[in-house]
PDB file of C-alpha atoms in Angstrom:
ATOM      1  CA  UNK Y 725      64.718 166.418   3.968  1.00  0.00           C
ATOM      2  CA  UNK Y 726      64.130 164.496   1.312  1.00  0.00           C
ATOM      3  CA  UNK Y 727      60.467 163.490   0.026  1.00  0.00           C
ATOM      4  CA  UNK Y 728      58.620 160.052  -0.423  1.00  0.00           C
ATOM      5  CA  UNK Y 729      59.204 160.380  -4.058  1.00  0.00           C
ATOM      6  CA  UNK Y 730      62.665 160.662  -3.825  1.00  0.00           C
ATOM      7  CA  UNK Y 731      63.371 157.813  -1.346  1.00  0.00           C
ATOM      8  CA  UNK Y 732      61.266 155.377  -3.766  1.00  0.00           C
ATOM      9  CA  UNK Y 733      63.395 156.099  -6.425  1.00  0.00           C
ATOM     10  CA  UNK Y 734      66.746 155.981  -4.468  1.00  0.00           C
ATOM     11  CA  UNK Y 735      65.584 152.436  -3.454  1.00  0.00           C
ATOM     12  CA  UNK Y 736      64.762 151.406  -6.813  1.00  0.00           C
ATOM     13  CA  UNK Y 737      68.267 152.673  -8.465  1.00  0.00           C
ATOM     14  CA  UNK Y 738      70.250 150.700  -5.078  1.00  0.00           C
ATOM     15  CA  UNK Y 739      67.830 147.447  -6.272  1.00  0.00           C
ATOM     16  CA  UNK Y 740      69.002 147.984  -9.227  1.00  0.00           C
ATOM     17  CA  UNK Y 741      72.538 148.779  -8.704  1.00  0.00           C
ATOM     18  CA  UNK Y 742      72.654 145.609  -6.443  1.00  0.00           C
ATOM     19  CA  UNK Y 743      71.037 143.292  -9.326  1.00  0.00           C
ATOM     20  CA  UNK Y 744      73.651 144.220 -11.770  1.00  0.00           C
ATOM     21  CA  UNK Y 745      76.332 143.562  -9.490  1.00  0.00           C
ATOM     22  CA  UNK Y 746      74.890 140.234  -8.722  1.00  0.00           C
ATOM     23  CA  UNK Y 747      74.534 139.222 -11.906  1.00  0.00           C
ATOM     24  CA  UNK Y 748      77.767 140.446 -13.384  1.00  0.00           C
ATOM     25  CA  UNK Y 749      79.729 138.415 -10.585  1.00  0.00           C
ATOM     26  CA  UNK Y 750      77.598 135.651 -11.391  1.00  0.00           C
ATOM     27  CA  UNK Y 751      78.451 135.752 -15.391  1.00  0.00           C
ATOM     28  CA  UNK Y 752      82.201 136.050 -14.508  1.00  0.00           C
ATOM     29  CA  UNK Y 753      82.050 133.283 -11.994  1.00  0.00           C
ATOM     30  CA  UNK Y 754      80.688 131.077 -15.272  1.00  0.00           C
ATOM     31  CA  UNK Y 755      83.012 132.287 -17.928  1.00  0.00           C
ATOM     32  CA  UNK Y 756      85.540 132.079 -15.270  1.00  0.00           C
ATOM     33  CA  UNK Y 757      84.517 127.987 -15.086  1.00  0.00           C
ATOM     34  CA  UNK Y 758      84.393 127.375 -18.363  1.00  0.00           C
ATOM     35  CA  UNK Y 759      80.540 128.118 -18.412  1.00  0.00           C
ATOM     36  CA  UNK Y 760      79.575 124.747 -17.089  1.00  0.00           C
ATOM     37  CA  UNK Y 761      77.398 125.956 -14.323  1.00  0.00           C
ATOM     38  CA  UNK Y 762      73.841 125.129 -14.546  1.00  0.00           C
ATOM     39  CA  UNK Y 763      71.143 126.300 -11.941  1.00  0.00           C
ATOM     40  CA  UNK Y 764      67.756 126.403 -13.058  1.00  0.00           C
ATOM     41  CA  UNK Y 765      65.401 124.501 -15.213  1.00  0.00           C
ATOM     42  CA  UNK Y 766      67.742 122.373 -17.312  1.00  0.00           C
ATOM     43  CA  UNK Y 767      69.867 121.079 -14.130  1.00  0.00           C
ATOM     44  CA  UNK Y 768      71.886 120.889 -11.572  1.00  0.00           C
ATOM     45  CA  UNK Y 769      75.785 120.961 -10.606  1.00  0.00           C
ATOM     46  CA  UNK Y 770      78.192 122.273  -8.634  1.00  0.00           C
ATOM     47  CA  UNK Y 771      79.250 124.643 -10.653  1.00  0.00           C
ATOM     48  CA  UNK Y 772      76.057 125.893 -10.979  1.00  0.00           C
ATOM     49  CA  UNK Y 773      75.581 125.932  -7.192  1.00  0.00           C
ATOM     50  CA  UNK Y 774      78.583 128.176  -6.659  1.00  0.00           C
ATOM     51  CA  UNK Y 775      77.542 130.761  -9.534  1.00  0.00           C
ATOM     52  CA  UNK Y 776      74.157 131.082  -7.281  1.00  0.00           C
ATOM     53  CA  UNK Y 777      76.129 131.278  -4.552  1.00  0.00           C
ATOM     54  CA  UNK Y 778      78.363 133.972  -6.213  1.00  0.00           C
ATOM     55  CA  UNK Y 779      74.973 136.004  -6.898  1.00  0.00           C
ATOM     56  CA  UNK Y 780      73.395 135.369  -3.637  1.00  0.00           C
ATOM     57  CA  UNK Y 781      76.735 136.984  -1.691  1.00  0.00           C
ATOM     58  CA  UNK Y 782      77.765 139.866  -4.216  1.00  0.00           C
ATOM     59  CA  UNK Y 783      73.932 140.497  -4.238  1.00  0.00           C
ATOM     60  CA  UNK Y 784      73.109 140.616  -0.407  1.00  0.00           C
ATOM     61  CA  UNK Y 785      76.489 142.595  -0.004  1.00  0.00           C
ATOM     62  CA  UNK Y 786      75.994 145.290  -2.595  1.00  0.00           C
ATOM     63  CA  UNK Y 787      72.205 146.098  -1.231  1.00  0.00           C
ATOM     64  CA  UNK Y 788      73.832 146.597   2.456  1.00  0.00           C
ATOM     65  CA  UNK Y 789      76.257 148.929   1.342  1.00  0.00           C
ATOM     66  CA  UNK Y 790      73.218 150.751  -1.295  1.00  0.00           C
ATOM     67  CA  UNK Y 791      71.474 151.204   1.933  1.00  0.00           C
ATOM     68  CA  UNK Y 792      74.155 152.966   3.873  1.00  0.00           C
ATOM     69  CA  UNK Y 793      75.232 154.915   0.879  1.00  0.00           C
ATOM     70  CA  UNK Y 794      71.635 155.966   0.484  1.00  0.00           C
ATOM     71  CA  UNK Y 795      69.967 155.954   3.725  1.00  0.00           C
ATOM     72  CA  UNK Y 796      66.823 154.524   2.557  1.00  0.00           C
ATOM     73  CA  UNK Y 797      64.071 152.783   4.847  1.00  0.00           C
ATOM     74  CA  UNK Y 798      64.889 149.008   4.601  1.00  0.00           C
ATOM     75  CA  UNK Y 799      60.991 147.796   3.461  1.00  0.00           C
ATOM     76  CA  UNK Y 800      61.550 150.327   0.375  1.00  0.00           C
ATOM     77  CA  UNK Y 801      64.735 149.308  -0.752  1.00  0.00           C
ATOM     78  CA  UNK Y 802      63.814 145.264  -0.468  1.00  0.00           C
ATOM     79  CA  UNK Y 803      60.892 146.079  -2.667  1.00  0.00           C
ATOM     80  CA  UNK Y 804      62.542 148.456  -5.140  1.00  0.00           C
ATOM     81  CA  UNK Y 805      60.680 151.187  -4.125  1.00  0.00           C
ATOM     82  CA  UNK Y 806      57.154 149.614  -4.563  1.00  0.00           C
ATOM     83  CA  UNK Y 807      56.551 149.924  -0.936  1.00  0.00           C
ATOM     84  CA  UNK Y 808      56.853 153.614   0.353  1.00  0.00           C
ATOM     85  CA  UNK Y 809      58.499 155.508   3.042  1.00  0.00           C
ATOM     86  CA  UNK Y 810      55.044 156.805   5.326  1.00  0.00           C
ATOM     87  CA  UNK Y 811      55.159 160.250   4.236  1.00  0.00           C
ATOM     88  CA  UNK Y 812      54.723 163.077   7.586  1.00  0.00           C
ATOM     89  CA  UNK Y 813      51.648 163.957   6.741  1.00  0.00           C
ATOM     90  CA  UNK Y 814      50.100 160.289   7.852  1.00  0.00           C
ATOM     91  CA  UNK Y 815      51.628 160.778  11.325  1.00  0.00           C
ATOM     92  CA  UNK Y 816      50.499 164.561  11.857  1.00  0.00           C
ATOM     93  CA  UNK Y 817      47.345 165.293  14.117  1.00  0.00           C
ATOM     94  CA  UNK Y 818      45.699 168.331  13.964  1.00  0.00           C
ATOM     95  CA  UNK Y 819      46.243 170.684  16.359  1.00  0.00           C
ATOM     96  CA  UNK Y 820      43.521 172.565  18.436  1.00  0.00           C
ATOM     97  CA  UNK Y 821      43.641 176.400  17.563  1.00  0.00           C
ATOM     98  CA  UNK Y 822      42.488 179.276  19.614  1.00  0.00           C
ATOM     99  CA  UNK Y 823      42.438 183.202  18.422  1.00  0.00           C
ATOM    100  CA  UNK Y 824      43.921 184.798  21.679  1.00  0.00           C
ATOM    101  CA  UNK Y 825      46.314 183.871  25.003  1.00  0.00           C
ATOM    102  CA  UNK Y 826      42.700 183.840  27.460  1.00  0.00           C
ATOM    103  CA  UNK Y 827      41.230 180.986  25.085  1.00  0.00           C
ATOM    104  CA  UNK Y 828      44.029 179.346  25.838  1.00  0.00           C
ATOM    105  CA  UNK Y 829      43.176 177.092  28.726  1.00  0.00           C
ATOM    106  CA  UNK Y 830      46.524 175.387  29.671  1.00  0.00           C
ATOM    107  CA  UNK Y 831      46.014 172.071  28.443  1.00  0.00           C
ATOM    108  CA  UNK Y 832      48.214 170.313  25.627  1.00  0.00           C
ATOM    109  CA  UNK Y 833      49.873 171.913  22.812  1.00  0.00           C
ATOM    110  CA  UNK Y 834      47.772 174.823  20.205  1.00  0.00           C
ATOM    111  CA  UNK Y 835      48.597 176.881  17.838  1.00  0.00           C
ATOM    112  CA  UNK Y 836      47.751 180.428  18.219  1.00  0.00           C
ATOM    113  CA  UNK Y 837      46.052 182.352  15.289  1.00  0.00           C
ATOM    114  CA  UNK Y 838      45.785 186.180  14.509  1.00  0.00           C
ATOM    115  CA  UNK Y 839      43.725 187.006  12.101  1.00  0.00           C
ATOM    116  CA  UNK Y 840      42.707 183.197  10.716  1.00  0.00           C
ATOM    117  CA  UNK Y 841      46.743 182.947  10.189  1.00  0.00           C
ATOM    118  CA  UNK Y 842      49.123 180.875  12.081  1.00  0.00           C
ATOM    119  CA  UNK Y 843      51.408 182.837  14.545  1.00  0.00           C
ATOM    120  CA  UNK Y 844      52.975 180.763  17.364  1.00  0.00           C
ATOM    121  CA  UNK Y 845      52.483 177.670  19.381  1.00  0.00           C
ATOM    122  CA  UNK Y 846      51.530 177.242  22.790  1.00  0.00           C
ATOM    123  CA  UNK Y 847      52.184 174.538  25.567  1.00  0.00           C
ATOM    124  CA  UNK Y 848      55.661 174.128  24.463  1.00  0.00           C
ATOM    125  CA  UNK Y 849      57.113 176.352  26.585  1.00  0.00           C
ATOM    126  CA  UNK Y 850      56.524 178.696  29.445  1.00  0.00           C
ATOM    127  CA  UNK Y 851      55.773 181.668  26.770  1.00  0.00           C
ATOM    128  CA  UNK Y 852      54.763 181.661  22.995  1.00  0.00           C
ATOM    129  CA  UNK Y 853      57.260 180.128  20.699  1.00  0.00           C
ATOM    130  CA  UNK Y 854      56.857 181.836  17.002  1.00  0.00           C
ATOM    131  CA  UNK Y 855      56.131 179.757  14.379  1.00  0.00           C
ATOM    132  CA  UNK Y 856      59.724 179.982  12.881  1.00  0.00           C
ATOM    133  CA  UNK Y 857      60.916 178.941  16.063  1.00  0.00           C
ATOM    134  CA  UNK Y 858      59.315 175.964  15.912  1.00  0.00           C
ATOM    135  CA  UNK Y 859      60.469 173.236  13.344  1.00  0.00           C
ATOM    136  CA  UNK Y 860      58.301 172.114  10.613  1.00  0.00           C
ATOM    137  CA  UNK Y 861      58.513 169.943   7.434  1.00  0.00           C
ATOM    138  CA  UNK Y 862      56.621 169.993   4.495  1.00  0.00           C
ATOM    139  CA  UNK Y 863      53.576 167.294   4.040  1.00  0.00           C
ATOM    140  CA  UNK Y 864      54.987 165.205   1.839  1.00  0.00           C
ATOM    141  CA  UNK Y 865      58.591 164.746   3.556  1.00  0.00           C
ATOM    142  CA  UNK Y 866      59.220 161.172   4.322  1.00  0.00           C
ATOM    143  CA  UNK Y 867      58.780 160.602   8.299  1.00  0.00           C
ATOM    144  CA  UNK Y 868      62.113 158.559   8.404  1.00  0.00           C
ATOM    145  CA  UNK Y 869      63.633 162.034   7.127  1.00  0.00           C
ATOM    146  CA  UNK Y 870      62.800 163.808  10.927  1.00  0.00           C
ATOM    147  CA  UNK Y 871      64.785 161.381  13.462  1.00  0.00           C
ATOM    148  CA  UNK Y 872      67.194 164.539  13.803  1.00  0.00           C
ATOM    149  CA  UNK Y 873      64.764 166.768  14.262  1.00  0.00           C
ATOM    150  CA  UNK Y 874      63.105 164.824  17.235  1.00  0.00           C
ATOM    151  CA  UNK Y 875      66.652 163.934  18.904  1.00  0.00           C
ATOM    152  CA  UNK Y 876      66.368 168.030  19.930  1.00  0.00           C
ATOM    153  CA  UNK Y 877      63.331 169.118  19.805  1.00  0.00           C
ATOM    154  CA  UNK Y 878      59.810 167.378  21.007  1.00  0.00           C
ATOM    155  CA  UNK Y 879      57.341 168.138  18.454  1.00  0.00           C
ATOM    156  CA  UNK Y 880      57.587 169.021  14.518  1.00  0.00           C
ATOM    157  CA  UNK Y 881      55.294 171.091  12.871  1.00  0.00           C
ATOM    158  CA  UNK Y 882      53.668 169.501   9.918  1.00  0.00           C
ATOM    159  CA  UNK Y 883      52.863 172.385   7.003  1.00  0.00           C
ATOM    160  CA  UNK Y 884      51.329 172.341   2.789  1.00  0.00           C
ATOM    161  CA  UNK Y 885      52.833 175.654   1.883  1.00  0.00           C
ATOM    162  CA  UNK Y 886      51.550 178.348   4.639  1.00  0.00           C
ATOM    163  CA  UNK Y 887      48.684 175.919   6.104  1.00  0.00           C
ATOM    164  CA  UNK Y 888      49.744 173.867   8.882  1.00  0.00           C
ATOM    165  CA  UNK Y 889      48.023 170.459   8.835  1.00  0.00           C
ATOM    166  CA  UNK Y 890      49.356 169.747  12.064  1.00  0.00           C
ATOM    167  CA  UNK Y 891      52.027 168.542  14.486  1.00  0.00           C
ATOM    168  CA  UNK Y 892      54.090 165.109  15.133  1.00  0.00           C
ATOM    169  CA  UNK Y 893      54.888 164.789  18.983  1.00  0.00           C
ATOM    170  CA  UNK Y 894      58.352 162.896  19.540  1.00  0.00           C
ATOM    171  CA  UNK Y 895      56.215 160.132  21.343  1.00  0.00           C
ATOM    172  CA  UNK Y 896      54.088 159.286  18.452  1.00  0.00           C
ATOM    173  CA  UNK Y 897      56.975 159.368  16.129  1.00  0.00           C
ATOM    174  CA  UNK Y 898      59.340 156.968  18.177  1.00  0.00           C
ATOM    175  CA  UNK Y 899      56.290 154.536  18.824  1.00  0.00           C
ATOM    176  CA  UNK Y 900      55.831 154.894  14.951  1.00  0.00           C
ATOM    177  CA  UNK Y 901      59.504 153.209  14.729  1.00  0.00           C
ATOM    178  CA  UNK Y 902      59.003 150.772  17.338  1.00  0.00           C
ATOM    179  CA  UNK Y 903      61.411 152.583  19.724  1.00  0.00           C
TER     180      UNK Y 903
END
């Protein structure tokens, strides 16, 4: 799973990548004529018009295959990154915690403590699921990084280090894509 740091700067290098290709078509489309083309501030021709052209294709087709090479969300790599992925942490709630099974009163999903430490969940299933049985993700993991995780399993487990801040149910991250 990879981090909101790390999509950010895959989107940027993809910009990038897609940029240079752009422009380097562009250049050989102008040597190529002779280097009459002028778009911009000085004029206007043809020949201009098809170097910007040139650009505009090599440009929009190099960022479409960046973003299935890279798999990164399509906000973040139109903005070079400047715009972030929302990171998992955002879309956890806390969950309600109880210290034994007879606190437990039946009624949405806890996690069970022993202790003051984390043990299992509850509500899940018909018996206590461990905590390893149970998927989690660190904080700062990007939430477009989890669609696998929620096409077999209904809620993810949202942890900094041993502390769980909380969980992400499958319903609240589909609504969060507009599914």
């Amino acid at each position: 799973m990879r981090t909101v740091k790390e999509l950010r700067l895959a989107g940027l290098f993809a910009y990038l990548a897609a940029l240079v290709l752009g422009l380097l078509f562009s250049l050989l489309v102008h040597v190529l004529l002779g280097g009459e083309g002028r778009l911009g501030w000085k004029g206007l021709n043809l020949y201009g018009l098809l170097e910007g052209l040139v650009f505009l294709l090599v440009f929009s087709f190099a960022l479409a295959v960046a973003s299935r090479a890279v798999r990164v969300p399509c906000l973040t790599l139109l903005t070079a990154g400047l715009i972030a992925p929302t990171p998992a942490r955002r879309l956890a709630r806390p969950l309600s915690r109880v210290a034994s099974l007879e606190a437990y009163e039946g009624r949405g999903v806890v996690l069970l403590e022993q202790e003051g430490r984390p043990v299992g969940v509850l509500g899940l299933a018909d018996h206590i699921l461990p905590l390893e049985e149970v998927p989690s993700v660190e904080a700062e993991v990007a939430a477009s990084e989890l669609y696998p995780l929620f096409l077999r399993q209904p809620l993810v487990l949202v942890v900094r280090g041993e502390e769980v801040v909380g969980a992400i149910p499958r319903e609240a991250f589909f609504r969060h894509l507009g599914i």
